[in-house]
Amino acid sequence: MSVDLNPTPRLLLGPGPSLVHPRVLRAMATPLVGHLDPDFVAILSDIRRMLRLVFRTENELTLAVSGTGTAAMEAALGNLIEPGDRMLACVQGYFGDRLAEMGRRYGADVERLEVPWGAAQDPAAIEAALARRPAKVVTLVHAETSTGVHQPEVAAIANACHRHGALLVLDAVTSLGGVPVEVDAWGVDVAYGAAQKSLSGPPGLSPITVGERARQAIARRTTLPPVFYFDLELLGRYWSDAPTYHHTAPISTAYGLREALRLALEEGLETRWARHARNAARLWDGLARLDLPLLVAPHLRLATLTTPRLPGSFDEAALRKRLLLDYRIEIAGGFGPLAGKVWRIGLMGESSRPEHVLTLLAALEELLRG
Ligand SMILES: *Cc1c(COP(=O)(O)O)cnc(C)c1O
């Protein structure tokens, strides 16, 4: 016999998962029904309706893929890319790089447009790259969780893509629910998120929305999407008012996501974005007082993820471990070229509260100055 389940309570201030509201936890304890039960069909319909509001879209094909954000990445690229298609991957950090790698695995002929980690993409450079070499798909990360950069001018980038006949796939995993994401107003063709970041839901379902242009591109495929599990047209038939079986939806996770979406919409998206901006500003001020300057220039800073630069005068991994074990606060280290050089502090969804910012700053002050 093993002991009762009792993980240590943690203040989750890393790149996800974020803290969830008790209402989400209670929703997840609701008795199971079947994935084709009429009551569950109504729940799927609630989720679709609320996802359209959160994505700010009227796209019919809007649903949540089973799996974490990575599953939504697979769904986006696996449905759009056929072997030999050209893809332009905008790479300014780990997740942009991962999209390039995924495109390659689906057989795309991938060109990488790279900027240094900590910088953002320039719409004119994307347009110039497409003018030189057209592409079917352009991938862009809106909130690069590896660097803390908030990509501006997504609408201008979408326009540039469309002028050159390309579709824009936007990774909104860390932005959705925390900072403005405007799928229709910006003209984004496919956008996806994840429940457990700024939406503060349980990991395991990942929102995705597919616009008309992208649906037509999928319909024009000469081969079927290679992964049955992520076939968006089949998933769309399940996420409908008359669902046909595709795979068993994660019932409890759907309960949790539904409640998380309800909470986000009760708060109001604008109010929620303002809360994230306010708490991030407070964190940035406090880090400056601790002599931890930020990696990212002020106009590109992401409210949901902050990357203080480390002076190199202390063992950052040991300090993070003490923060976790002695103070029960989770933050993350940097990776790739930023390993050992930055921390990654997430203020996403329920984690973005002034009292959490104060707790973290006080703990860091004790650890660094104590
Ligand atoms: C976390 C993250 C992902 C991947 O999500 P998982 O839920 O870890 O699978 C993708 N893109 C970005 C920008 C992320 O932050």
mmCIF file of C-alpha atoms and ligand atoms in Angstrom:
data_model
loop_
_atom_site.group_PDB
_atom_site.id
_atom_site.type_symbol
_atom_site.label_atom_id
_atom_site.label_comp_id
_atom_site.label_asym_id
_atom_site.label_seq_id
_atom_site.Cartn_x
_atom_site.Cartn_y
_atom_site.Cartn_z
ATOM 1 C CA MET A 1 0.000 0.000 0.000
ATOM 2 C CA SER A 2 1.191 3.483 -0.772
ATOM 3 C CA VAL A 3 0.336 6.534 1.300
ATOM 4 C CA ASP A 4 -2.498 8.948 0.611
ATOM 5 C CA LEU A 5 -1.973 11.413 -2.205
ATOM 6 C CA ASN A 6 -0.523 14.499 -0.583
ATOM 7 C CA PRO A 7 1.844 16.593 -2.717
ATOM 8 C CA THR A 8 3.249 19.686 -1.007
ATOM 9 C CA PRO A 9 1.181 22.796 -1.738
ATOM 10 C CA ARG A 10 3.191 25.049 -4.036
ATOM 11 C CA LEU A 11 2.912 28.610 -5.183
ATOM 12 C CA LEU A 12 3.144 28.023 -8.933
ATOM 13 C CA LEU A 13 5.006 30.960 -10.472
ATOM 14 C CA GLY A 14 6.733 29.116 -13.289
ATOM 15 C CA PRO A 15 5.935 28.884 -17.004
ATOM 16 C CA GLY A 16 2.909 26.655 -16.290
ATOM 17 C CA PRO A 17 0.948 24.972 -14.944
ATOM 18 C CA SER A 18 -0.511 27.952 -13.115
ATOM 19 C CA LEU A 19 -2.599 27.877 -9.952
ATOM 20 C CA VAL A 20 -6.239 26.970 -10.496
ATOM 21 C CA HIS A 21 -9.276 28.403 -8.759
ATOM 22 C CA PRO A 22 -11.009 26.123 -6.203
ATOM 23 C CA ARG A 23 -14.101 26.201 -8.415
ATOM 24 C CA VAL A 24 -12.087 24.461 -11.139
ATOM 25 C CA LEU A 25 -10.963 21.771 -8.694
ATOM 26 C CA ARG A 26 -14.528 21.255 -7.502
ATOM 27 C CA ALA A 27 -15.783 21.021 -11.084
ATOM 28 C CA MET A 28 -13.230 18.288 -11.743
ATOM 29 C CA ALA A 29 -14.636 16.209 -8.881
ATOM 30 C CA THR A 30 -18.045 16.067 -10.641
ATOM 31 C CA PRO A 31 -19.212 12.503 -11.439
ATOM 32 C CA LEU A 32 -18.252 11.272 -14.893
ATOM 33 C CA VAL A 33 -20.686 10.915 -17.761
ATOM 34 C CA GLY A 34 -19.937 9.384 -21.129
ATOM 35 C CA HIS A 35 -18.259 11.347 -23.889
ATOM 36 C CA LEU A 36 -21.427 11.076 -26.047
ATOM 37 C CA ASP A 37 -23.902 11.731 -23.219
ATOM 38 C CA PRO A 38 -26.361 14.517 -24.082
ATOM 39 C CA ASP A 39 -25.271 16.371 -20.943
ATOM 40 C CA PHE A 40 -21.658 16.173 -22.064
ATOM 41 C CA VAL A 41 -22.576 17.353 -25.566
ATOM 42 C CA ALA A 42 -24.018 20.462 -23.921
ATOM 43 C CA ILE A 43 -20.762 20.886 -21.965
ATOM 44 C CA LEU A 44 -18.720 20.664 -25.170
ATOM 45 C CA SER A 45 -21.007 23.256 -26.697
ATOM 46 C CA ASP A 46 -20.473 25.578 -23.689
ATOM 47 C CA ILE A 47 -16.714 25.179 -24.068
ATOM 48 C CA ARG A 48 -16.829 25.960 -27.797
ATOM 49 C CA ARG A 49 -18.939 29.062 -27.228
ATOM 50 C CA MET A 50 -16.650 30.329 -24.473
ATOM 51 C CA LEU A 51 -13.509 29.547 -26.479
ATOM 52 C CA ARG A 52 -14.809 31.712 -29.331
ATOM 53 C CA LEU A 53 -15.200 34.567 -26.847
ATOM 54 C CA VAL A 54 -11.727 34.041 -25.403
ATOM 55 C CA PHE A 55 -10.086 33.813 -28.843
ATOM 56 C CA ARG A 56 -12.264 36.736 -30.061
ATOM 57 C CA THR A 57 -13.355 34.806 -33.102
ATOM 58 C CA GLU A 58 -16.446 33.592 -34.869
ATOM 59 C CA ASN A 59 -14.591 30.635 -36.368
ATOM 60 C CA GLU A 60 -16.911 27.649 -36.559
ATOM 61 C CA LEU A 61 -14.017 25.207 -36.106
ATOM 62 C CA THR A 62 -13.048 26.113 -32.547
ATOM 63 C CA LEU A 63 -12.483 23.321 -30.045
ATOM 64 C CA ALA A 64 -10.021 21.915 -27.542
ATOM 65 C CA VAL A 65 -7.601 19.174 -28.563
ATOM 66 C CA SER A 66 -6.965 16.419 -26.023
ATOM 67 C CA GLY A 67 -3.455 16.893 -24.700
ATOM 68 C CA THR A 68 -1.328 19.847 -23.649
ATOM 69 C CA GLY A 69 -0.189 22.756 -25.800
ATOM 70 C CA THR A 70 2.164 20.458 -27.692
ATOM 71 C CA ALA A 71 -0.867 18.487 -28.907
ATOM 72 C CA ALA A 72 -2.376 21.683 -30.308
ATOM 73 C CA MET A 73 0.942 22.404 -32.068
ATOM 74 C CA GLU A 74 0.773 18.922 -33.631
ATOM 75 C CA ALA A 75 -2.841 19.532 -34.674
ATOM 76 C CA ALA A 76 -2.064 22.904 -36.276
ATOM 77 C CA LEU A 77 0.922 21.734 -38.311
ATOM 78 C CA GLY A 78 -0.215 18.151 -38.900
ATOM 79 C CA ASN A 79 -3.379 19.394 -40.612
ATOM 80 C CA LEU A 80 -1.858 22.221 -42.645
ATOM 81 C CA ILE A 81 1.436 20.741 -43.810
ATOM 82 C CA GLU A 82 1.812 18.180 -46.577
ATOM 83 C CA PRO A 83 5.228 16.811 -47.519
ATOM 84 C CA GLY A 84 7.087 19.334 -49.648
ATOM 85 C CA ASP A 85 5.041 22.368 -48.532
ATOM 86 C CA ARG A 86 7.052 25.450 -47.774
ATOM 87 C CA MET A 87 6.940 26.824 -44.274
ATOM 88 C CA LEU A 88 8.493 29.977 -42.841
ATOM 89 C CA ALA A 89 9.256 29.495 -39.157
ATOM 90 C CA CYS A 90 9.768 32.683 -37.165
ATOM 91 C CA VAL A 91 12.242 31.678 -34.472
ATOM 92 C CA GLN A 92 12.950 33.938 -31.506
ATOM 93 C CA GLY A 93 13.155 31.297 -28.808
ATOM 94 C CA TYR A 94 12.564 27.681 -27.891
ATOM 95 C CA PHE A 95 8.915 27.381 -28.971
ATOM 96 C CA GLY A 96 9.506 29.019 -32.347
ATOM 97 C CA ASP A 97 12.343 26.563 -32.822
ATOM 98 C CA ARG A 98 10.091 23.680 -31.852
ATOM 99 C CA LEU A 99 7.519 24.721 -34.477
ATOM 100 C CA ALA A 100 10.293 24.671 -37.097
ATOM 101 C CA GLU A 101 11.282 21.171 -35.987
ATOM 102 C CA MET A 102 7.689 19.938 -36.009
ATOM 103 C CA GLY A 103 7.139 21.333 -39.513
ATOM 104 C CA ARG A 104 10.243 19.469 -40.647
ATOM 105 C CA ARG A 105 8.893 16.219 -39.179
ATOM 106 C CA TYR A 106 5.633 16.652 -41.133
ATOM 107 C CA GLY A 107 7.720 16.922 -44.288
ATOM 108 C CA ALA A 108 7.712 20.704 -44.762
ATOM 109 C CA ASP A 109 10.535 22.494 -46.519
ATOM 110 C CA VAL A 110 11.267 24.843 -43.622
ATOM 111 C CA GLU A 111 13.022 28.208 -43.784
ATOM 112 C CA ARG A 112 13.921 29.698 -40.419
ATOM 113 C CA LEU A 113 13.756 33.437 -39.811
ATOM 114 C CA GLU A 114 15.789 33.886 -36.671
ATOM 115 C CA VAL A 115 16.237 36.795 -34.305
ATOM 116 C CA PRO A 116 18.237 36.626 -31.052
ATOM 117 C CA TRP A 117 16.537 35.193 -27.963
ATOM 118 C CA GLY A 118 15.061 38.208 -26.173
ATOM 119 C CA ALA A 119 14.146 40.088 -29.383
ATOM 120 C CA ALA A 120 10.912 40.107 -31.415
ATOM 121 C CA GLN A 121 10.190 39.554 -35.095
ATOM 122 C CA ASP A 122 9.966 42.489 -37.494
ATOM 123 C CA PRO A 123 6.915 42.366 -39.806
ATOM 124 C CA ALA A 124 8.968 43.887 -42.656
ATOM 125 C CA ALA A 125 11.538 41.097 -42.359
ATOM 126 C CA ILE A 126 8.771 38.476 -42.516
ATOM 127 C CA GLU A 127 7.313 40.173 -45.576
ATOM 128 C CA ALA A 128 10.747 40.320 -47.230
ATOM 129 C CA ALA A 129 11.311 36.623 -46.509
ATOM 130 C CA LEU A 130 7.959 35.747 -48.093
ATOM 131 C CA ALA A 131 8.692 37.960 -51.118
ATOM 132 C CA ARG A 132 11.990 36.098 -51.620
ATOM 133 C CA ARG A 133 10.495 32.692 -51.118
ATOM 134 C CA PRO A 134 6.731 32.137 -50.842
ATOM 135 C CA ALA A 135 5.446 29.780 -48.157
ATOM 136 C CA LYS A 136 2.170 28.034 -47.462
ATOM 137 C CA VAL A 137 2.442 28.420 -43.699
ATOM 138 C CA VAL A 138 4.129 30.961 -41.431
ATOM 139 C CA THR A 139 4.532 30.029 -37.763
ATOM 140 C CA LEU A 140 4.828 32.698 -35.089
ATOM 141 C CA VAL A 141 4.927 32.572 -31.290
ATOM 142 C CA HIS A 142 2.886 35.374 -29.736
ATOM 143 C CA ALA A 143 4.211 34.964 -26.186
ATOM 144 C CA GLU A 144 7.628 33.285 -26.228
ATOM 145 C CA THR A 145 7.762 31.524 -22.873
ATOM 146 C CA SER A 146 11.481 30.818 -23.186
ATOM 147 C CA THR A 147 12.397 34.526 -23.365
ATOM 148 C CA GLY A 148 9.482 36.573 -22.027
ATOM 149 C CA VAL A 149 9.006 38.439 -25.325
ATOM 150 C CA HIS A 150 5.538 39.630 -26.316
ATOM 151 C CA GLN A 151 5.460 39.719 -30.116
ATOM 152 C CA PRO A 152 3.854 42.997 -31.272
ATOM 153 C CA GLU A 153 2.169 43.756 -34.600
ATOM 154 C CA VAL A 154 0.555 40.385 -35.179
ATOM 155 C CA ALA A 155 -2.085 42.033 -37.412
ATOM 156 C CA ALA A 156 0.637 43.515 -39.640
ATOM 157 C CA ILE A 157 2.322 40.116 -39.832
ATOM 158 C CA ALA A 158 -0.986 38.421 -40.729
ATOM 159 C CA ASN A 159 -1.523 41.004 -43.481
ATOM 160 C CA ALA A 160 1.950 40.393 -44.847
ATOM 161 C CA CYS A 161 1.274 36.641 -44.854
ATOM 162 C CA HIS A 162 -1.979 37.076 -46.739
ATOM 163 C CA ARG A 163 -0.444 39.447 -49.312
ATOM 164 C CA HIS A 164 1.911 36.580 -50.154
ATOM 165 C CA GLY A 165 -0.660 33.800 -50.033
ATOM 166 C CA ALA A 166 0.559 32.313 -46.730
ATOM 167 C CA LEU A 167 -1.422 31.218 -43.686
ATOM 168 C CA LEU A 168 -0.453 32.477 -40.258
ATOM 169 C CA VAL A 169 -0.307 29.959 -37.403
ATOM 170 C CA LEU A 170 -0.070 31.760 -34.055
ATOM 171 C CA ASP A 171 1.106 30.063 -30.856
ATOM 172 C CA ALA A 172 -0.926 31.820 -28.158
ATOM 173 C CA VAL A 173 -0.241 29.261 -25.421
ATOM 174 C CA THR A 174 1.082 31.725 -22.851
ATOM 175 C CA SER A 175 -0.875 34.763 -24.063
ATOM 176 C CA LEU A 176 -4.438 33.393 -24.282
ATOM 177 C CA GLY A 177 -6.359 34.606 -21.236
ATOM 178 C CA GLY A 178 -3.520 36.830 -19.972
ATOM 179 C CA VAL A 179 -2.832 39.433 -22.644
ATOM 180 C CA PRO A 180 -4.945 40.490 -25.656
ATOM 181 C CA VAL A 181 -5.392 37.881 -28.380
ATOM 182 C CA GLU A 182 -7.670 39.017 -31.223
ATOM 183 C CA VAL A 183 -7.931 36.194 -33.743
ATOM 184 C CA ASP A 184 -10.502 37.770 -36.081
ATOM 185 C CA ALA A 185 -9.427 41.402 -35.779
ATOM 186 C CA TRP A 186 -5.815 40.458 -36.458
ATOM 187 C CA GLY A 187 -6.648 37.999 -39.255
ATOM 188 C CA VAL A 188 -4.907 34.999 -37.690
ATOM 189 C CA ASP A 189 -5.641 31.780 -39.615
ATOM 190 C CA VAL A 190 -4.950 29.225 -36.880
ATOM 191 C CA ALA A 191 -4.344 30.014 -33.212
ATOM 192 C CA TYR A 192 -3.941 27.658 -30.306
ATOM 193 C CA GLY A 193 -3.459 27.819 -26.552
ATOM 194 C CA ALA A 194 -3.312 25.481 -23.569
ATOM 195 C CA ALA A 195 -5.638 25.190 -20.603
ATOM 196 C CA GLN A 196 -2.949 25.310 -17.918
ATOM 197 C CA LYS A 197 -1.221 28.592 -18.657
ATOM 198 C CA SER A 198 -3.008 31.962 -18.530
ATOM 199 C CA LEU A 199 -6.458 30.324 -18.600
ATOM 200 C CA SER A 200 -5.669 28.527 -15.315
ATOM 201 C CA GLY A 201 -7.364 25.289 -16.222
ATOM 202 C CA PRO A 202 -6.053 21.759 -15.689
ATOM 203 C CA PRO A 203 -3.408 20.518 -18.164
ATOM 204 C CA GLY A 204 -4.849 18.132 -20.739
ATOM 205 C CA LEU A 205 -7.027 20.127 -23.126
ATOM 206 C CA SER A 206 -5.724 22.733 -25.544
ATOM 207 C CA PRO A 207 -7.904 25.256 -27.364
ATOM 208 C CA ILE A 208 -7.488 25.713 -31.099
ATOM 209 C CA THR A 209 -9.368 27.807 -33.634
ATOM 210 C CA VAL A 210 -9.200 27.447 -37.406
ATOM 211 C CA GLY A 211 -10.327 30.172 -39.821
ATOM 212 C CA GLU A 212 -11.945 29.757 -43.223
ATOM 213 C CA ARG A 213 -8.764 30.169 -45.286
ATOM 214 C CA ALA A 214 -7.024 27.485 -43.242
ATOM 215 C CA ARG A 215 -10.013 25.158 -43.486
ATOM 216 C CA GLN A 216 -9.968 25.515 -47.260
ATOM 217 C CA ALA A 217 -6.257 24.707 -47.289
ATOM 218 C CA ILE A 218 -6.951 21.576 -45.233
ATOM 219 C CA ALA A 219 -9.792 20.622 -47.600
ATOM 220 C CA ARG A 220 -7.413 20.974 -50.578
ATOM 221 C CA ARG A 221 -4.935 18.439 -49.161
ATOM 222 C CA THR A 222 -4.174 15.552 -51.483
ATOM 223 C CA THR A 223 -3.251 13.303 -48.550
ATOM 224 C CA LEU A 224 -5.070 12.858 -45.252
ATOM 225 C CA PRO A 225 -3.492 14.374 -42.136
ATOM 226 C CA PRO A 226 -0.974 11.769 -40.963
ATOM 227 C CA VAL A 227 -2.148 11.608 -37.344
ATOM 228 C CA PHE A 228 -5.714 10.374 -36.907
ATOM 229 C CA TYR A 229 -5.887 11.593 -33.297
ATOM 230 C CA PHE A 230 -5.308 15.220 -34.345
ATOM 231 C CA ASP A 231 -7.376 15.283 -37.567
ATOM 232 C CA LEU A 232 -9.174 18.615 -37.139
ATOM 233 C CA GLU A 233 -12.080 17.865 -39.471
ATOM 234 C CA LEU A 234 -12.783 14.628 -37.580
ATOM 235 C CA LEU A 235 -12.382 16.451 -34.257
ATOM 236 C CA GLY A 236 -14.813 19.091 -35.525
ATOM 237 C CA ARG A 237 -17.381 16.381 -36.127
ATOM 238 C CA TYR A 238 -17.031 15.235 -32.527
ATOM 239 C CA TRP A 239 -17.096 18.807 -31.154
ATOM 240 C CA SER A 240 -20.520 19.428 -32.697
ATOM 241 C CA ASP A 241 -24.163 19.337 -31.689
ATOM 242 C CA ALA A 242 -24.477 15.820 -33.103
ATOM 243 C CA PRO A 243 -21.152 14.260 -32.169
ATOM 244 C CA THR A 244 -19.814 11.095 -33.722
ATOM 245 C CA TYR A 245 -17.202 9.092 -31.875
ATOM 246 C CA HIS A 246 -13.600 10.001 -32.611
ATOM 247 C CA HIS A 247 -11.824 9.402 -29.313
ATOM 248 C CA THR A 248 -12.855 9.524 -25.667
ATOM 249 C CA ALA A 249 -12.687 13.099 -24.451
ATOM 250 C CA PRO A 250 -10.995 13.680 -21.066
ATOM 251 C CA ILE A 251 -14.250 14.251 -19.196
ATOM 252 C CA SER A 252 -12.954 15.640 -15.877
ATOM 253 C CA THR A 253 -10.480 17.891 -17.653
ATOM 254 C CA ALA A 254 -13.332 19.258 -19.785
ATOM 255 C CA TYR A 255 -15.292 20.031 -16.609
ATOM 256 C CA GLY A 256 -12.266 21.906 -15.307
ATOM 257 C CA LEU A 257 -11.672 23.825 -18.545
ATOM 258 C CA ARG A 258 -15.326 24.818 -18.703
ATOM 259 C CA GLU A 259 -15.149 26.265 -15.196
ATOM 260 C CA ALA A 260 -11.849 28.042 -15.931
ATOM 261 C CA LEU A 261 -13.419 29.657 -19.008
ATOM 262 C CA ARG A 262 -16.461 30.684 -16.991
ATOM 263 C CA LEU A 263 -14.183 32.336 -14.435
ATOM 264 C CA ALA A 264 -12.234 34.175 -17.155
ATOM 265 C CA LEU A 265 -15.411 35.512 -18.755
ATOM 266 C CA GLU A 266 -16.995 36.431 -15.411
ATOM 267 C CA GLU A 267 -13.920 38.503 -14.667
ATOM 268 C CA GLY A 268 -14.071 39.967 -18.185
ATOM 269 C CA LEU A 269 -11.178 39.670 -20.613
ATOM 270 C CA GLU A 270 -10.240 43.365 -20.489
ATOM 271 C CA THR A 271 -10.233 43.354 -16.684
ATOM 272 C CA ARG A 272 -8.174 40.183 -16.707
ATOM 273 C CA TRP A 273 -5.601 41.621 -19.122
ATOM 274 C CA ALA A 274 -5.374 44.757 -16.959
ATOM 275 C CA ARG A 275 -4.828 42.609 -13.849
ATOM 276 C CA HIS A 276 -1.981 40.728 -15.557
ATOM 277 C CA ALA A 277 -0.401 44.010 -16.686
ATOM 278 C CA ARG A 278 -0.661 45.538 -13.188
ATOM 279 C CA ASN A 279 0.843 42.562 -11.355
ATOM 280 C CA ALA A 280 3.641 42.209 -13.899
ATOM 281 C CA ALA A 281 4.569 45.893 -13.463
ATOM 282 C CA ARG A 282 4.741 45.329 -9.722
ATOM 283 C CA LEU A 283 7.028 42.325 -10.187
ATOM 284 C CA TRP A 284 9.283 44.246 -12.601
ATOM 285 C CA ASP A 285 9.678 47.094 -10.091
ATOM 286 C CA GLY A 286 10.505 44.673 -7.303
ATOM 287 C CA LEU A 287 13.077 42.802 -9.391
ATOM 288 C CA ALA A 288 14.756 46.100 -10.274
ATOM 289 C CA ARG A 289 15.041 46.843 -6.544
ATOM 290 C CA LEU A 290 16.740 43.450 -6.115
ATOM 291 C CA ASP A 291 19.249 44.372 -8.848
ATOM 292 C CA LEU A 292 17.842 41.796 -11.227
ATOM 293 C CA PRO A 293 17.424 43.718 -14.505
ATOM 294 C CA LEU A 294 15.086 42.273 -17.112
ATOM 295 C CA LEU A 295 16.260 40.608 -20.302
ATOM 296 C CA VAL A 296 13.527 42.098 -22.474
ATOM 297 C CA ALA A 297 13.208 45.747 -23.547
ATOM 298 C CA PRO A 298 10.238 47.495 -21.864
ATOM 299 C CA HIS A 299 8.033 47.703 -24.988
ATOM 300 C CA LEU A 300 8.380 43.956 -25.679
ATOM 301 C CA ARG A 301 7.825 42.636 -22.156
ATOM 302 C CA LEU A 302 5.295 39.916 -21.634
ATOM 303 C CA ALA A 303 2.993 40.374 -18.634
ATOM 304 C CA THR A 304 2.529 36.627 -18.167
ATOM 305 C CA LEU A 305 6.217 35.665 -18.134
ATOM 306 C CA THR A 306 9.170 37.645 -16.849
ATOM 307 C CA THR A 307 12.850 36.903 -17.365
ATOM 308 C CA PRO A 308 15.189 38.633 -14.905
ATOM 309 C CA ARG A 309 18.843 38.439 -15.860
ATOM 310 C CA LEU A 310 21.074 36.795 -13.278
ATOM 311 C CA PRO A 311 24.364 38.379 -12.259
ATOM 312 C CA GLY A 312 26.252 35.064 -12.218
ATOM 313 C CA SER A 313 27.392 35.760 -8.662
ATOM 314 C CA PHE A 314 25.279 32.990 -7.106
ATOM 315 C CA ASP A 315 24.311 29.417 -7.948
ATOM 316 C CA GLU A 316 20.930 30.034 -9.540
ATOM 317 C CA ALA A 317 19.872 26.368 -9.587
ATOM 318 C CA ALA A 318 20.636 25.947 -5.866
ATOM 319 C CA LEU A 319 18.720 29.119 -5.076
ATOM 320 C CA ARG A 320 15.718 27.989 -7.120
ATOM 321 C CA LYS A 321 15.810 24.686 -5.281
ATOM 322 C CA ARG A 322 15.703 26.489 -1.923
ATOM 323 C CA LEU A 323 12.871 28.646 -3.175
ATOM 324 C CA LEU A 324 10.962 25.468 -3.990
ATOM 325 C CA LEU A 325 11.805 23.369 -0.942
ATOM 326 C CA ASP A 326 12.004 26.026 1.798
ATOM 327 C CA TYR A 327 9.475 28.538 0.485
ATOM 328 C CA ARG A 328 7.316 26.234 -1.657
ATOM 329 C CA ILE A 329 7.523 28.616 -4.604
ATOM 330 C CA GLU A 330 8.113 27.285 -8.100
ATOM 331 C CA ILE A 331 9.865 29.388 -10.706
ATOM 332 C CA ALA A 332 11.902 28.059 -13.651
ATOM 333 C CA GLY A 333 15.395 28.426 -15.039
ATOM 334 C CA GLY A 334 16.280 29.511 -18.535
ATOM 335 C CA PHE A 335 17.046 27.079 -21.305
ATOM 336 C CA GLY A 336 18.996 26.949 -24.544
ATOM 337 C CA PRO A 337 21.228 30.029 -24.858
ATOM 338 C CA LEU A 338 19.604 31.494 -21.712
ATOM 339 C CA ALA A 339 20.375 28.531 -19.416
ATOM 340 C CA GLY A 340 21.882 29.856 -16.180
ATOM 341 C CA LYS A 341 21.433 33.430 -17.430
ATOM 342 C CA VAL A 342 17.773 34.140 -16.611
ATOM 343 C CA TRP A 343 14.915 32.927 -14.475
ATOM 344 C CA ARG A 344 11.453 32.478 -15.865
ATOM 345 C CA ILE A 345 8.737 33.784 -13.565
ATOM 346 C CA GLY A 346 5.148 33.205 -14.629
ATOM 347 C CA LEU A 347 2.232 35.331 -13.500
ATOM 348 C CA MET A 348 -0.525 33.531 -15.357
ATOM 349 C CA GLY A 349 -4.227 33.374 -14.563
ATOM 350 C CA GLU A 350 -4.803 32.627 -10.873
ATOM 351 C CA SER A 351 -1.071 32.934 -10.236
ATOM 352 C CA SER A 352 -1.207 36.610 -11.214
ATOM 353 C CA ARG A 353 -2.167 38.102 -7.841
ATOM 354 C CA PRO A 354 -0.469 40.973 -5.968
ATOM 355 C CA GLU A 355 -0.014 38.819 -2.849
ATOM 356 C CA HIS A 356 1.901 36.225 -4.894
ATOM 357 C CA VAL A 357 4.190 38.912 -6.277
ATOM 358 C CA LEU A 358 4.887 40.207 -2.765
ATOM 359 C CA THR A 359 5.533 36.700 -1.426
ATOM 360 C CA LEU A 360 8.000 35.920 -4.207
ATOM 361 C CA LEU A 361 9.839 39.235 -3.855
ATOM 362 C CA ALA A 362 10.125 38.819 -0.080
ATOM 363 C CA ALA A 363 11.447 35.262 -0.478
ATOM 364 C CA LEU A 364 13.968 36.340 -3.104
ATOM 365 C CA GLU A 365 15.099 39.182 -0.899
ATOM 366 C CA GLU A 366 15.742 36.797 2.008
ATOM 367 C CA LEU A 367 17.572 34.346 -0.241
ATOM 368 C CA LEU A 368 19.685 36.929 -2.033
ATOM 369 C CA ARG A 369 20.412 39.319 0.829
ATOM 370 C CA GLY A 370 19.898 37.107 3.872
HETATM 371 C C1 LIG B 1 4.023 25.670 -22.774
HETATM 372 C C2 LIG B 1 4.106 26.081 -24.200
HETATM 373 C C3 LIG B 1 3.847 25.188 -25.247
HETATM 374 C C4 LIG B 1 3.667 23.715 -25.050
HETATM 375 O O1 LIG B 1 2.712 23.407 -24.179
HETATM 376 P P1 LIG B 1 2.706 22.087 -23.256
HETATM 377 O O2 LIG B 1 1.415 22.351 -22.557
HETATM 378 O O3 LIG B 1 3.896 22.118 -22.380
HETATM 379 O O4 LIG B 1 2.637 20.925 -24.145
HETATM 380 C C5 LIG B 1 3.852 25.680 -26.535
HETATM 381 N N1 LIG B 1 4.114 26.958 -26.798
HETATM 382 C C6 LIG B 1 4.393 27.844 -25.822
HETATM 383 C C7 LIG B 1 4.671 29.255 -26.179
HETATM 384 C C8 LIG B 1 4.395 27.426 -24.500
HETATM 385 O O5 LIG B 1 4.676 28.300 -23.532
#
